[in-house]
């Protein structure tokens, strides 16, 4: 089984400042890693994903994340945030079972609040 | 890109009635669909996984007789909440594994179910 820990339930940041949302995971097997964004009463939109290869992954809307296997982390970063980035962010993992992917295991989410 | 359409977006039903939620993949074949439940200000919890033409696999603690899942075609999966009660009120989100296999999970926009 896998688990995901998002240490910060809420992160307030001033507009145009950098931000890092933390994510740590636990798994006994290899995993794929994802970051999703959710706006109120909407589904999830994929920001980026790590499957293999380069540990620095670039996503949409200027976000990037770095996979650190030794620290079992996949922190999300953005160098300069905008008001429109205010949303809930979820880190998720999926076990690579060889024959196909399992459902996603999500962290509890981090509410990013951008202050003007 | 891959699109998943989920309907209805909101539904209010009386206690004791049944509600059906549809999830359609519009431009790809979804061999696997996942159903999640999200309580207010909480994370998504995987309820069940369905493969086209097979019985759904339910997560521990999810009543299969209450949450009926049908995945009769490669583009449609339905979740029926039977004999709904107020505690079933929640946000239900479907996700489809797209044509890239393990490389993507596309989410529907969610259904807000309120049982009165």
Tab-separated table of N, CA, C and O in Angstrom, chain A residues 5-106:
chain	number	residue	atom	x	y	z
A	5	UNK	N	1.841	12.116	2.171
A	5	UNK	CA	1.743	13.117	3.224
A	5	UNK	C	2.002	14.503	2.653
A	5	UNK	O	3.066	14.753	2.078
A	6	UNK	N	1.032	15.345	2.806
A	6	UNK	CA	1.219	16.748	2.468
A	6	UNK	C	1.215	17.495	3.803
A	6	UNK	O	0.188	17.600	4.463
A	7	UNK	N	2.375	17.941	4.195
A	7	UNK	CA	2.566	18.461	5.541
A	7	UNK	C	1.800	19.748	5.810
A	7	UNK	O	1.395	20.018	6.945
A	8	UNK	N	1.601	20.536	4.778
A	8	UNK	CA	0.964	21.840	4.969
A	8	UNK	C	-0.474	21.805	4.467
A	8	UNK	O	-0.708	21.554	3.290
A	9	UNK	N	-1.420	22.032	5.335
A	9	UNK	CA	-2.817	22.037	4.901
A	9	UNK	C	-3.171	23.364	4.211
A	9	UNK	O	-4.070	23.409	3.378
A	10	UNK	N	-2.405	24.407	4.564
A	10	UNK	CA	-2.686	25.720	4.010
A	10	UNK	C	-1.377	26.488	3.876
A	10	UNK	O	-0.556	26.469	4.800
A	11	UNK	N	-1.181	27.135	2.730
A	11	UNK	CA	0.035	27.916	2.513
A	11	UNK	C	-0.356	29.284	1.970
A	11	UNK	O	-0.848	29.390	0.843
A	12	UNK	N	-0.173	30.341	2.778
A	12	UNK	CA	-0.426	31.694	2.279
A	12	UNK	C	0.846	32.283	1.685
A	12	UNK	O	1.923	32.174	2.278
A	13	UNK	N	0.727	32.899	0.522
A	13	UNK	CA	1.881	33.466	-0.171
A	13	UNK	C	1.460	34.769	-0.813
A	13	UNK	O	0.335	34.887	-1.311
A	14	UNK	N	2.364	35.718	-0.826
A	14	UNK	CA	2.063	36.964	-1.514
A	14	UNK	C	2.228	36.793	-3.021
A	14	UNK	O	3.058	36.001	-3.493
A	15	UNK	N	1.437	37.543	-3.744
A	15	UNK	CA	1.494	37.486	-5.196
A	15	UNK	C	2.900	37.811	-5.682
A	15	UNK	O	3.569	38.693	-5.133
A	16	UNK	N	3.342	37.084	-6.689
A	16	UNK	CA	4.650	37.188	-7.337
A	16	UNK	C	5.777	36.607	-6.481
A	16	UNK	O	6.935	36.621	-6.906
A	17	UNK	N	5.483	36.089	-5.321
A	17	UNK	CA	6.504	35.420	-4.515
A	17	UNK	C	6.618	33.967	-4.942
A	17	UNK	O	5.696	33.419	-5.552
A	18	UNK	N	7.742	33.314	-4.624
A	18	UNK	CA	7.865	31.886	-4.938
A	18	UNK	C	7.123	31.045	-3.902
A	18	UNK	O	6.854	31.499	-2.793
A	19	UNK	N	6.813	29.819	-4.295
A	19	UNK	CA	6.115	28.911	-3.376
A	19	UNK	C	6.619	27.490	-3.559
A	19	UNK	O	7.023	27.099	-4.659
A	20	UNK	N	6.610	26.748	-2.477
A	20	UNK	CA	6.907	25.314	-2.524
A	20	UNK	C	5.852	24.585	-1.713
A	20	UNK	O	5.615	24.920	-0.545
A	21	UNK	N	5.212	23.621	-2.317
A	21	UNK	CA	4.241	22.774	-1.628
A	21	UNK	C	4.884	21.411	-1.453
A	21	UNK	O	5.316	20.789	-2.428
A	22	UNK	N	4.899	20.941	-0.221
A	22	UNK	CA	5.654	19.738	0.081
A	22	UNK	C	4.808	18.463	-0.019
A	22	UNK	O	3.627	18.453	0.334
A	23	UNK	N	5.452	17.421	-0.469
A	23	UNK	CA	4.798	16.124	-0.605
A	23	UNK	C	5.821	15.032	-0.329
A	23	UNK	O	6.890	15.009	-0.933
A	24	UNK	N	5.482	14.145	0.577
A	24	UNK	CA	6.298	12.958	0.833
A	24	UNK	C	5.427	11.728	0.670
A	24	UNK	O	4.232	11.762	0.954
A	25	UNK	N	6.028	10.665	0.224
A	25	UNK	CA	5.250	9.456	-0.007
A	25	UNK	C	5.937	8.260	0.623
A	25	UNK	O	7.118	8.291	0.963
A	26	UNK	N	5.150	7.199	0.746
A	26	UNK	CA	5.662	5.941	1.271
A	26	UNK	C	5.104	4.820	0.418
A	26	UNK	O	3.903	4.797	0.122
A	27	UNK	N	5.989	3.926	-0.012
A	27	UNK	CA	5.543	2.803	-0.826
A	27	UNK	C	6.590	1.703	-0.799
A	27	UNK	O	7.783	1.966	-0.764
A	28	UNK	N	6.121	0.468	-0.880
A	28	UNK	CA	7.037	-0.671	-0.920
A	28	UNK	C	7.381	-1.059	-2.354
A	28	UNK	O	8.238	-1.921	-2.572
A	29	UNK	N	6.718	-0.411	-3.304
A	29	UNK	CA	6.986	-0.695	-4.715
A	29	UNK	C	7.248	0.627	-5.434
A	29	UNK	O	7.037	1.705	-4.888
A	30	UNK	N	7.697	0.511	-6.673
A	30	UNK	CA	7.929	1.720	-7.461
A	30	UNK	C	6.608	2.428	-7.711
A	30	UNK	O	5.557	1.799	-7.822
A	31	UNK	N	6.682	3.730	-7.779
A	31	UNK	CA	5.459	4.511	-7.954
A	31	UNK	C	5.616	5.550	-9.045
A	31	UNK	O	6.725	5.920	-9.429
A	32	UNK	N	4.487	5.974	-9.534
A	32	UNK	CA	4.401	7.158	-10.364
A	32	UNK	C	3.871	8.270	-9.465
A	32	UNK	O	3.080	8.022	-8.556
A	33	UNK	N	4.280	9.495	-9.725
A	33	UNK	CA	3.920	10.618	-8.862
A	33	UNK	C	3.224	11.706	-9.661
A	33	UNK	O	3.590	11.964	-10.820
A	34	UNK	N	2.246	12.330	-9.046
A	34	UNK	CA	1.425	13.318	-9.733
A	34	UNK	C	1.130	14.506	-8.811
A	34	UNK	O	1.059	14.361	-7.590
A	35	UNK	N	0.926	15.641	-9.444
A	35	UNK	CA	0.358	16.796	-8.759
A	35	UNK	C	-0.866	17.246	-9.554
A	35	UNK	O	-0.812	17.397	-10.787
A	36	UNK	N	-1.960	17.447	-8.796
A	36	UNK	CA	-3.201	17.926	-9.389
A	36	UNK	C	-3.625	19.221	-8.709
A	36	UNK	O	-3.343	19.448	-7.535
A	37	UNK	N	-4.382	20.030	-9.461
A	37	UNK	CA	-4.972	21.236	-8.892
A	37	UNK	C	-6.489	21.107	-8.996
A	37	UNK	O	-7.018	20.551	-9.967
A	38	UNK	N	-7.166	21.562	-7.949
A	38	UNK	CA	-8.627	21.518	-7.935
A	38	UNK	C	-9.169	22.885	-7.557
A	38	UNK	O	-8.854	23.419	-6.489
A	39	UNK	N	-10.009	23.431	-8.422
A	39	UNK	CA	-10.706	24.671	-8.126
A	39	UNK	C	-12.063	24.309	-7.513
A	39	UNK	O	-12.560	23.197	-7.714
A	40	UNK	N	-12.689	25.217	-6.773
A	40	UNK	CA	-13.921	24.880	-6.046
A	40	UNK	C	-14.982	24.211	-6.914
A	40	UNK	O	-15.273	24.688	-8.019
A	41	UNK	N	-15.513	23.125	-6.407
A	41	UNK	CA	-16.602	22.381	-7.061
A	41	UNK	C	-16.248	21.907	-8.467
A	41	UNK	O	-17.123	21.805	-9.332
A	42	UNK	N	-14.999	21.650	-8.675
A	42	UNK	CA	-14.563	21.147	-9.976
A	42	UNK	C	-13.759	19.870	-9.794
A	42	UNK	O	-13.374	19.506	-8.689
A	43	UNK	N	-13.517	19.219	-10.916
A	43	UNK	CA	-12.676	18.029	-10.887
A	43	UNK	C	-11.218	18.412	-10.763
A	43	UNK	O	-10.877	19.547	-10.427
A	44	UNK	N	-10.364	17.467	-11.034
A	44	UNK	CA	-8.929	17.677	-10.892
A	44	UNK	C	-8.261	17.891	-12.242
A	44	UNK	O	-8.599	17.234	-13.223
A	45	UNK	N	-7.318	18.800	-12.252
A	45	UNK	CA	-6.545	19.053	-13.455
A	45	UNK	C	-5.096	18.670	-13.194
A	45	UNK	O	-4.505	19.074	-12.179
A	46	UNK	N	-4.525	17.910	-14.094
A	46	UNK	CA	-3.151	17.465	-13.918
A	46	UNK	C	-2.185	18.617	-14.137
A	46	UNK	O	-2.220	19.297	-15.161
A	47	UNK	N	-1.306	18.848	-13.150
A	47	UNK	CA	-0.262	19.854	-13.296
A	47	UNK	C	0.994	19.252	-13.919
A	47	UNK	O	1.596	19.833	-14.820
A	48	UNK	N	1.381	18.107	-13.381
A	48	UNK	CA	2.575	17.437	-13.878
A	48	UNK	C	2.623	16.034	-13.306
A	48	UNK	O	1.873	15.705	-12.379
A	49	UNK	N	3.525	15.233	-13.873
A	49	UNK	CA	3.665	13.862	-13.407
A	49	UNK	C	5.112	13.417	-13.585
A	49	UNK	O	5.821	13.889	-14.477
A	50	UNK	N	5.514	12.510	-12.710
A	50	UNK	CA	6.822	11.877	-12.843
A	50	UNK	C	6.604	10.383	-13.051
A	50	UNK	O	5.960	9.711	-12.246
A	51	UNK	N	7.165	9.890	-14.132
A	51	UNK	CA	7.065	8.455	-14.434
A	51	UNK	C	8.443	7.822	-14.366
A	51	UNK	O	8.634	6.750	-13.786
A	52	UNK	N	9.405	8.467	-15.005
A	52	UNK	CA	10.783	7.985	-14.999
A	52	UNK	C	11.645	9.072	-15.633
A	52	UNK	O	11.134	10.108	-16.060
A	53	UNK	N	12.947	8.840	-15.668
A	53	UNK	CA	13.829	9.771	-16.340
A	53	UNK	C	14.242	10.928	-15.462
A	53	UNK	O	14.470	10.774	-14.259
A	54	UNK	N	14.315	12.103	-16.043
A	54	UNK	CA	14.766	13.288	-15.325
A	54	UNK	C	13.935	13.522	-14.078
A	54	UNK	O	12.699	13.476	-14.118
A	55	UNK	N	14.618	13.803	-12.989
A	55	UNK	CA	13.892	13.978	-11.721
A	55	UNK	C	13.233	15.341	-11.624
A	55	UNK	O	12.398	15.549	-10.748
A	56	UNK	N	13.594	16.268	-12.474
A	56	UNK	CA	12.948	17.581	-12.489
A	56	UNK	C	11.882	17.570	-13.574
A	56	UNK	O	12.185	17.409	-14.750
A	57	UNK	N	10.668	17.765	-13.142
A	57	UNK	CA	9.539	17.682	-14.064
A	57	UNK	C	8.886	19.054	-14.185
A	57	UNK	O	8.585	19.691	-13.175
A	58	UNK	N	8.660	19.467	-15.400
A	58	UNK	CA	7.996	20.749	-15.628
A	58	UNK	C	6.556	20.501	-16.051
A	58	UNK	O	6.277	19.588	-16.835
A	59	UNK	N	5.658	21.307	-15.509
A	59	UNK	CA	4.252	21.135	-15.810
A	59	UNK	C	3.631	22.389	-16.393
A	59	UNK	O	4.320	23.280	-16.873
A	60	UNK	N	2.316	22.445	-16.291
A	60	UNK	CA	1.595	23.590	-16.827
A	60	UNK	C	1.603	24.745	-15.840
A	60	UNK	O	1.908	24.565	-14.657
A	61	UNK	N	1.260	25.909	-16.346
A	61	UNK	CA	1.119	27.109	-15.509
A	61	UNK	C	2.387	27.476	-14.741
A	61	UNK	O	2.305	28.124	-13.698
A	62	UNK	N	3.533	27.093	-15.255
A	62	UNK	CA	4.794	27.472	-14.645
A	62	UNK	C	5.221	26.646	-13.449
A	62	UNK	O	6.204	26.975	-12.775
A	63	UNK	N	4.518	25.590	-13.156
A	63	UNK	CA	4.870	24.735	-12.029
A	63	UNK	C	5.923	23.702	-12.421
A	63	UNK	O	6.003	23.281	-13.572
A	64	UNK	N	6.713	23.299	-11.446
A	64	UNK	CA	7.668	22.226	-11.623
A	64	UNK	C	7.785	21.461	-10.317
A	64	UNK	O	7.397	21.953	-9.244
A	65	UNK	N	8.279	20.245	-10.402
A	65	UNK	CA	8.455	19.429	-9.208
A	65	UNK	C	9.704	18.589	-9.374
A	65	UNK	O	10.108	18.262	-10.489
A	66	UNK	N	10.288	18.249	-8.258
A	66	UNK	CA	11.510	17.442	-8.296
A	66	UNK	C	11.315	16.172	-7.488
A	66	UNK	O	10.925	16.208	-6.313
A	67	UNK	N	11.577	15.073	-8.131
A	67	UNK	CA	11.490	13.766	-7.490
A	67	UNK	C	12.803	13.483	-6.771
A	67	UNK	O	13.876	13.542	-7.368
A	68	UNK	N	12.718	13.170	-5.497
A	68	UNK	CA	13.898	12.821	-4.713
A	68	UNK	C	13.653	11.451	-4.094
A	68	UNK	O	12.916	11.322	-3.108
A	69	UNK	N	14.257	10.464	-4.689
A	69	UNK	CA	13.988	9.091	-4.263
A	69	UNK	C	14.506	8.820	-2.849
A	69	UNK	O	13.841	8.156	-2.053
A	70	UNK	N	15.672	9.343	-2.527
A	70	UNK	CA	16.251	9.079	-1.207
A	70	UNK	C	15.419	9.704	-0.096
A	70	UNK	O	15.328	9.155	1.012
A	71	UNK	N	14.807	10.822	-0.381
A	71	UNK	CA	13.961	11.479	0.614
A	71	UNK	C	12.471	11.185	0.399
A	71	UNK	O	11.638	11.719	1.131
A	72	UNK	N	12.185	10.361	-0.561
A	72	UNK	CA	10.799	10.011	-0.931
A	72	UNK	C	9.921	11.265	-0.956
A	72	UNK	O	8.858	11.316	-0.330
A	73	UNK	N	10.391	12.242	-1.699
A	73	UNK	CA	9.653	13.496	-1.783
A	73	UNK	C	9.389	13.863	-3.229
A	73	UNK	O	10.084	13.425	-4.152
A	74	UNK	N	8.387	14.710	-3.404
A	74	UNK	CA	8.022	15.202	-4.734
A	74	UNK	C	7.395	16.578	-4.526
A	74	UNK	O	6.209	16.775	-4.694
A	75	UNK	N	8.235	17.532	-4.160
A	75	UNK	CA	7.764	18.869	-3.827
A	75	UNK	C	7.453	19.672	-5.083
A	75	UNK	O	8.186	19.623	-6.076
A	76	UNK	N	6.408	20.460	-4.993
A	76	UNK	CA	5.944	21.283	-6.112
A	76	UNK	C	6.409	22.719	-5.901
A	76	UNK	O	6.292	23.251	-4.793
A	77	UNK	N	6.883	23.344	-6.967
A	77	UNK	CA	7.395	24.709	-6.840
A	77	UNK	C	6.912	25.587	-7.987
A	77	UNK	O	6.621	25.103	-9.084
A	78	UNK	N	6.834	26.871	-7.669
A	78	UNK	CA	6.577	27.864	-8.713
A	78	UNK	C	7.348	29.119	-8.333
A	78	UNK	O	7.243	29.570	-7.188
A	79	UNK	N	8.106	29.686	-9.253
A	79	UNK	CA	8.965	30.829	-8.906
A	79	UNK	C	8.212	32.125	-8.625
A	79	UNK	O	8.701	32.972	-7.880
A	80	UNK	N	7.025	32.265	-9.196
A	80	UNK	CA	6.272	33.508	-9.009
A	80	UNK	C	4.784	33.204	-9.158
A	80	UNK	O	4.332	32.853	-10.250
A	81	UNK	N	4.049	33.326	-8.080
A	81	UNK	CA	2.631	32.930	-8.116
A	81	UNK	C	1.742	34.096	-8.494
A	81	UNK	O	2.079	35.274	-8.337
A	82	UNK	N	0.560	33.720	-8.968
A	82	UNK	CA	-0.443	34.695	-9.397
A	82	UNK	C	-1.718	34.435	-8.623
A	82	UNK	O	-1.948	33.321	-8.146
A	83	UNK	N	-2.553	35.448	-8.539
A	83	UNK	CA	-3.832	35.318	-7.837
A	83	UNK	C	-4.609	34.096	-8.317
A	83	UNK	O	-5.243	33.393	-7.537
A	84	UNK	N	-4.533	33.839	-9.611
A	84	UNK	CA	-5.284	32.732	-10.200
A	84	UNK	C	-4.778	31.360	-9.754
A	84	UNK	O	-5.418	30.346	-10.039
A	85	UNK	N	-3.639	31.322	-9.077
A	85	UNK	CA	-3.107	30.048	-8.568
A	85	UNK	C	-3.785	29.627	-7.275
A	85	UNK	O	-3.544	28.516	-6.772
A	86	UNK	N	-4.621	30.471	-6.720
A	86	UNK	CA	-5.351	30.118	-5.503
A	86	UNK	C	-6.237	28.913	-5.782
A	86	UNK	O	-7.120	28.954	-6.640
A	87	UNK	N	-5.988	27.822	-5.085
A	87	UNK	CA	-6.712	26.569	-5.341
A	87	UNK	C	-6.230	25.528	-4.338
A	87	UNK	O	-5.363	25.789	-3.505
A	88	UNK	N	-6.783	24.337	-4.463
A	88	UNK	CA	-6.357	23.198	-3.654
A	88	UNK	C	-5.430	22.349	-4.510
A	88	UNK	O	-5.726	22.077	-5.679
A	89	UNK	N	-4.318	21.938	-3.928
A	89	UNK	CA	-3.325	21.154	-4.663
A	89	UNK	C	-3.166	19.792	-4.010
A	89	UNK	O	-2.981	19.697	-2.789
A	90	UNK	N	-3.239	18.775	-4.836
A	90	UNK	CA	-3.136	17.408	-4.344
A	90	UNK	C	-1.936	16.701	-4.960
A	90	UNK	O	-1.746	16.726	-6.171
A	91	UNK	N	-1.187	16.059	-4.083
A	91	UNK	CA	-0.118	15.176	-4.518
A	91	UNK	C	-0.685	13.758	-4.521
A	91	UNK	O	-1.492	13.404	-3.638
A	92	UNK	N	-0.311	12.952	-5.492
A	92	UNK	CA	-0.862	11.601	-5.577
A	92	UNK	C	0.185	10.636	-6.098
A	92	UNK	O	1.104	11.020	-6.818
A	93	UNK	N	0.016	9.373	-5.721
A	93	UNK	CA	0.909	8.326	-6.212
A	93	UNK	C	0.094	7.177	-6.760
A	93	UNK	O	-1.046	6.961	-6.373
A	94	UNK	N	0.714	6.462	-7.669
A	94	UNK	CA	0.114	5.261	-8.223
A	94	UNK	C	1.191	4.202	-8.270
A	94	UNK	O	2.295	4.459	-8.737
A	95	UNK	N	0.864	3.017	-7.794
A	95	UNK	CA	1.842	1.944	-7.785
A	95	UNK	C	1.999	1.371	-9.171
A	95	UNK	O	1.017	1.226	-9.907
A	96	UNK	N	3.193	1.058	-9.512
A	96	UNK	CA	3.440	0.415	-10.796
A	96	UNK	C	3.390	-1.082	-10.549
A	96	UNK	O	4.301	-1.664	-9.972
A	97	UNK	N	2.271	-1.648	-10.951
A	97	UNK	CA	2.086	-3.066	-10.667
A	97	UNK	C	2.538	-3.944	-11.813
A	97	UNK	O	2.356	-5.139	-11.773
A	98	UNK	N	3.089	-3.344	-12.836
A	98	UNK	CA	3.618	-4.129	-13.943
A	98	UNK	C	2.573	-4.363	-15.022
A	98	UNK	O	2.797	-4.127	-16.195
A	99	UNK	N	1.425	-4.832	-14.617
A	99	UNK	CA	0.385	-5.102	-15.592
A	99	UNK	C	-0.501	-3.924	-15.882
A	99	UNK	O	-1.377	-3.972	-16.712
A	100	UNK	N	-0.313	-2.854	-15.165
A	100	UNK	CA	-1.144	-1.668	-15.363
A	100	UNK	C	-1.133	-0.836	-14.115
A	100	UNK	O	-0.519	-1.193	-13.127
A	101	UNK	N	-1.798	0.289	-14.157
A	101	UNK	CA	-1.752	1.208	-13.033
A	101	UNK	C	-2.927	0.975	-12.104
A	101	UNK	O	-4.020	0.618	-12.518
A	102	UNK	N	-2.701	1.192	-10.840
A	102	UNK	CA	-3.758	1.158	-9.852
A	102	UNK	C	-4.391	2.533	-9.776
A	102	UNK	O	-3.940	3.487	-10.392
A	103	UNK	N	-5.437	2.627	-8.954
A	103	UNK	CA	-6.014	3.933	-8.691
A	103	UNK	C	-5.012	4.780	-7.935
A	103	UNK	O	-4.023	4.300	-7.407
A	104	UNK	N	-5.284	6.065	-7.894
A	104	UNK	CA	-4.389	6.981	-7.236
A	104	UNK	C	-4.649	7.050	-5.735
A	104	UNK	O	-5.789	6.975	-5.291
A	105	UNK	N	-3.559	7.204	-4.988
A	105	UNK	CA	-3.652	7.491	-3.563
A	105	UNK	C	-3.279	8.954	-3.382
A	105	UNK	O	-2.186	9.371	-3.780
A	106	UNK	N	-4.173	9.700	-2.787
A	106	UNK	CA	-3.992	11.143	-2.678
A	106	UNK	C	-3.536	11.565	-1.292
A	106	UNK	O	-3.866	10.932	-0.286
